[in-house]
């Protein structure tokens, strides 16, 4: 009687919340990921290359794959990582983040490009958060990820916006009313 071989063991590298860097991209739904400086800079980077992505396969073979790999490479060059809190089989659930491999990160980058294109086709801004902060459309396709992270991290306007946003998120978690009704 033949038995099936065990599934391949993949190494999952976990990062504690305290180890998250400014240039890391936090993937997932919710306040922690959306309001992080690196995630906002990543969205601005994707938006700045949206036209190149749309036209990529017309200008070179495998152009979209190359462009998504370039985005992943830019983030890795700056010292950033793609982190997610998705549950892993056999791993206890916690607030630890896991580092995505480059090819999985490339798929996530491709998903962001597609989402932004879909929003544009519906005659909306590519990213609502970038629009609210005032970052939509201000970076060009030659902007580096490091430049964008620096701008996002040092802008008082963005810091104030994110602080207010995080306060609202915390109040929702605690189920505290946002305003006092008389």
C-alpha positions as a LaTeX table, in Angstrom:
\begin{tabular}{lrrr}
\hline
Residue & $x$ (\AA) & $y$ (\AA) & $z$ (\AA) \\
\hline
Unk1 & 0.00 & 0.00 & 0.00 \\
Unk2 & 1.48 & 3.31 & $-1.10$ \\
Unk3 & 1.07 & 6.39 & 1.02 \\
Unk4 & 1.02 & 9.89 & $-0.34$ \\
Unk5 & 4.04 & 12.02 & 0.48 \\
Unk6 & 3.55 & 14.81 & 3.02 \\
Unk7 & 2.97 & 18.29 & 1.61 \\
Unk8 & 6.14 & 20.31 & 1.06 \\
Unk9 & 7.18 & 22.36 & 4.07 \\
Unk10 & 7.41 & 26.04 & 3.29 \\
Unk11 & 9.30 & 28.33 & 5.58 \\
Unk12 & 7.09 & 31.04 & 7.01 \\
Unk13 & 8.97 & 33.97 & 8.44 \\
Unk14 & 6.95 & 35.81 & 11.07 \\
Unk15 & 7.40 & 39.43 & 12.09 \\
Unk16 & 6.07 & 40.80 & 15.36 \\
Unk17 & 4.08 & 44.04 & 15.23 \\
Unk18 & 6.96 & 45.85 & 16.95 \\
Unk19 & 9.31 & 44.84 & 14.09 \\
Unk20 & 7.28 & 46.48 & 11.31 \\
Unk21 & 9.30 & 49.12 & 9.47 \\
Unk22 & 8.06 & 52.33 & 7.83 \\
Unk23 & 8.83 & 51.01 & 4.34 \\
Unk24 & 6.99 & 47.69 & 4.85 \\
Unk25 & 3.78 & 47.13 & 2.89 \\
Unk26 & 1.00 & 45.73 & 5.07 \\
Unk27 & $-1.49$ & 43.72 & 3.04 \\
Unk28 & $-4.93$ & 42.90 & 4.34 \\
Unk29 & $-8.17$ & 44.54 & 5.27 \\
Unk30 & $-8.62$ & 46.87 & 8.17 \\
Unk31 & $-7.12$ & 49.90 & 9.81 \\
Unk32 & $-3.65$ & 48.60 & 10.64 \\
Unk33 & $-2.75$ & 47.92 & 7.03 \\
Unk34 & $-4.52$ & 50.79 & 5.28 \\
Unk35 & $-3.11$ & 53.56 & 7.46 \\
Unk36 & 0.51 & 52.41 & 7.43 \\
Unk37 & 3.03 & 54.75 & 5.76 \\
Unk38 & 4.54 & 51.98 & 3.64 \\
Unk39 & 1.15 & 50.82 & 2.42 \\
Unk40 & 0.12 & 54.33 & 1.43 \\
Unk41 & 3.45 & 54.84 & $-0.36$ \\
Unk42 & 2.99 & 51.48 & $-2.12$ \\
Unk43 & $-0.46$ & 52.55 & $-3.37$ \\
Unk44 & 1.00 & 55.85 & $-4.60$ \\
Unk45 & 3.78 & 53.91 & $-6.37$ \\
Unk46 & 1.24 & 51.64 & $-8.08$ \\
Unk47 & $-0.88$ & 54.64 & $-9.08$ \\
Unk48 & 2.17 & 56.42 & $-10.54$ \\
Unk49 & 2.81 & 53.45 & $-12.83$ \\
Unk50 & $-0.79$ & 52.77 & $-13.80$ \\
Unk51 & $-0.50$ & 54.06 & $-17.38$ \\
Unk52 & 2.70 & 52.05 & $-17.91$ \\
Unk53 & 0.91 & 48.93 & $-16.64$ \\
Unk54 & $-2.05$ & 49.45 & $-18.97$ \\
Unk55 & 0.22 & 49.75 & $-22.00$ \\
Unk56 & 2.89 & 47.26 & $-20.89$ \\
Unk57 & 1.96 & 44.28 & $-23.06$ \\
Unk58 & 1.64 & 46.52 & $-26.12$ \\
Unk59 & 5.18 & 47.86 & $-25.76$ \\
Unk60 & 7.04 & 44.65 & $-24.76$ \\
Unk61 & 6.40 & 40.98 & $-24.32$ \\
Unk62 & 5.51 & 40.05 & $-20.72$ \\
Unk63 & 5.48 & 43.76 & $-19.95$ \\
Unk64 & 2.99 & 43.53 & $-17.09$ \\
Unk65 & 4.96 & 40.75 & $-15.39$ \\
Unk66 & 8.15 & 42.77 & $-15.71$ \\
Unk67 & 6.47 & 45.89 & $-14.30$ \\
Unk68 & 5.02 & 44.06 & $-11.28$ \\
Unk69 & 8.43 & 42.51 & $-10.57$ \\
Unk70 & 9.99 & 45.98 & $-10.78$ \\
Unk71 & 7.54 & 47.29 & $-8.16$ \\
Unk72 & 8.36 & 44.38 & $-5.83$ \\
Unk73 & 12.07 & 44.96 & $-6.45$ \\
Unk74 & 11.79 & 48.71 & $-5.66$ \\
Unk75 & 10.16 & 47.94 & $-2.32$ \\
Unk76 & 12.75 & 45.30 & $-1.45$ \\
Unk77 & 15.59 & 47.67 & $-2.45$ \\
Unk78 & 14.31 & 50.24 & 0.04 \\
Unk79 & 14.38 & 47.62 & 2.80 \\
Unk80 & 10.63 & 47.06 & 2.68 \\
Unk81 & 8.79 & 43.76 & 2.85 \\
Unk82 & 5.31 & 42.61 & 1.92 \\
Unk83 & 3.60 & 41.49 & 5.13 \\
Unk84 & 0.24 & 39.80 & 5.66 \\
Unk85 & $-1.77$ & 38.51 & 8.63 \\
Unk86 & $-3.52$ & 35.77 & 6.67 \\
Unk87 & $-3.95$ & 32.60 & 8.69 \\
Unk88 & $-1.59$ & 29.76 & 7.89 \\
Unk89 & $-2.53$ & 26.10 & 8.34 \\
Unk90 & $-1.23$ & 24.74 & 11.62 \\
Unk91 & $-0.11$ & 28.14 & 12.89 \\
Unk92 & $-1.75$ & 29.73 & 15.87 \\
Unk93 & $-3.60$ & 32.95 & 15.04 \\
Unk94 & $-2.10$ & 36.12 & 16.50 \\
Unk95 & $-1.10$ & 39.66 & 15.59 \\
Unk96 & 2.07 & 38.41 & 13.96 \\
Unk97 & 2.70 & 39.27 & 10.36 \\
Unk98 & 4.21 & 36.88 & 7.84 \\
Unk99 & 6.61 & 37.93 & 5.09 \\
Unk100 & 5.42 & 37.10 & 1.58 \\
Unk101 & 7.79 & 35.58 & $-0.95$ \\
Unk102 & 8.59 & 37.70 & $-4.01$ \\
Unk103 & 6.34 & 35.76 & $-6.40$ \\
Unk104 & 3.35 & 35.97 & $-4.04$ \\
Unk105 & 4.08 & 39.68 & $-3.55$ \\
Unk106 & 4.09 & 40.10 & $-7.35$ \\
Unk107 & 0.60 & 38.58 & $-7.51$ \\
Unk108 & $-0.56$ & 41.06 & $-4.84$ \\
Unk109 & 0.95 & 43.96 & $-6.80$ \\
Unk110 & $-0.88$ & 42.74 & $-9.92$ \\
Unk111 & $-4.15$ & 42.67 & $-7.93$ \\
Unk112 & $-3.63$ & 46.29 & $-6.88$ \\
Unk113 & $-2.98$ & 47.33 & $-10.50$ \\
Unk114 & $-6.16$ & 45.57 & $-11.61$ \\
Unk115 & $-8.22$ & 47.11 & $-8.80$ \\
Unk116 & $-6.96$ & 50.60 & $-9.63$ \\
Unk117 & $-7.70$ & 50.09 & $-13.35$ \\
Unk118 & $-11.21$ & 48.88 & $-12.52$ \\
Unk119 & $-11.81$ & 52.02 & $-10.43$ \\
Unk120 & $-10.61$ & 54.24 & $-13.28$ \\
Unk121 & $-12.89$ & 52.45 & $-15.73$ \\
Unk122 & $-15.78$ & 53.21 & $-13.38$ \\
Unk123 & $-14.73$ & 56.87 & $-13.61$ \\
Unk124 & $-13.42$ & 57.02 & $-10.07$ \\
Unk125 & $-10.02$ & 57.82 & $-8.67$ \\
Unk126 & $-7.72$ & 54.77 & $-8.64$ \\
Unk127 & $-7.51$ & 54.79 & $-4.82$ \\
Unk128 & $-10.00$ & 56.53 & $-2.53$ \\
Unk129 & $-7.52$ & 56.79 & 0.36 \\
Unk130 & $-4.91$ & 58.53 & $-1.81$ \\
Unk131 & $-7.60$ & 60.91 & $-3.00$ \\
Unk132 & $-8.70$ & 61.75 & 0.56 \\
Unk133 & $-5.12$ & 62.38 & 1.68 \\
Unk134 & $-4.37$ & 64.50 & $-1.39$ \\
Unk135 & $-1.71$ & 62.14 & $-2.79$ \\
Unk136 & $-3.60$ & 61.01 & $-5.87$ \\
Unk137 & $-1.73$ & 61.86 & $-9.05$ \\
Unk138 & 1.20 & 63.79 & $-7.55$ \\
Unk139 & 3.96 & 61.25 & $-8.22$ \\
Unk140 & 5.36 & 60.49 & $-11.67$ \\
Unk141 & 6.40 & 57.11 & $-13.04$ \\
Unk142 & 10.05 & 57.92 & $-12.27$ \\
Unk143 & 9.41 & 58.47 & $-8.55$ \\
Unk144 & 11.21 & 55.97 & $-6.36$ \\
Unk145 & 9.54 & 54.12 & $-3.51$ \\
Unk146 & 12.03 & 55.65 & $-1.05$ \\
Unk147 & 11.07 & 59.18 & $-2.18$ \\
Unk148 & 7.38 & 58.41 & $-1.80$ \\
Unk149 & 7.84 & 56.84 & 1.67 \\
Unk150 & 9.83 & 59.88 & 2.79 \\
Unk151 & 7.13 & 62.26 & 1.54 \\
Unk152 & 4.32 & 60.29 & 3.19 \\
Unk153 & 6.22 & 59.88 & 6.47 \\
Unk154 & 7.19 & 63.55 & 6.81 \\
Unk155 & 4.01 & 65.28 & 5.63 \\
Unk156 & 2.17 & 66.89 & 8.58 \\
Unk157 & $-1.10$ & 66.86 & 6.61 \\
Unk158 & $-0.93$ & 63.09 & 6.10 \\
Unk159 & 0.15 & 62.49 & 9.69 \\
Unk160 & $-2.88$ & 64.46 & 10.96 \\
Unk161 & $-5.23$ & 62.63 & 8.60 \\
Unk162 & $-3.92$ & 59.21 & 9.66 \\
Unk163 & $-4.06$ & 60.14 & 13.34 \\
Unk164 & $-7.73$ & 61.15 & 13.05 \\
Unk165 & $-8.47$ & 58.03 & 10.99 \\
Unk166 & $-6.81$ & 55.74 & 13.54 \\
Unk167 & $-8.76$ & 57.42 & 16.35 \\
Unk168 & $-12.03$ & 56.66 & 14.57 \\
Unk169 & $-10.95$ & 53.05 & 14.01 \\
Unk170 & $-10.07$ & 52.63 & 17.71 \\
Unk171 & $-13.44$ & 54.06 & 18.77 \\
Unk172 & $-15.20$ & 51.62 & 16.44 \\
Unk173 & $-13.26$ & 48.74 & 17.98 \\
Unk174 & $-14.31$ & 49.87 & 21.46 \\
Unk175 & $-17.86$ & 50.57 & 20.24 \\
Unk176 & $-17.72$ & 54.12 & 21.60 \\
Unk177 & $-20.11$ & 56.53 & 19.88 \\
Unk178 & $-18.30$ & 58.90 & 17.53 \\
Unk179 & $-20.41$ & 61.87 & 18.58 \\
Unk180 & $-22.54$ & 62.69 & 21.60 \\
Unk181 & $-26.22$ & 62.99 & 20.75 \\
Unk182 & $-28.25$ & 65.29 & 22.97 \\
\hline
\end{tabular}
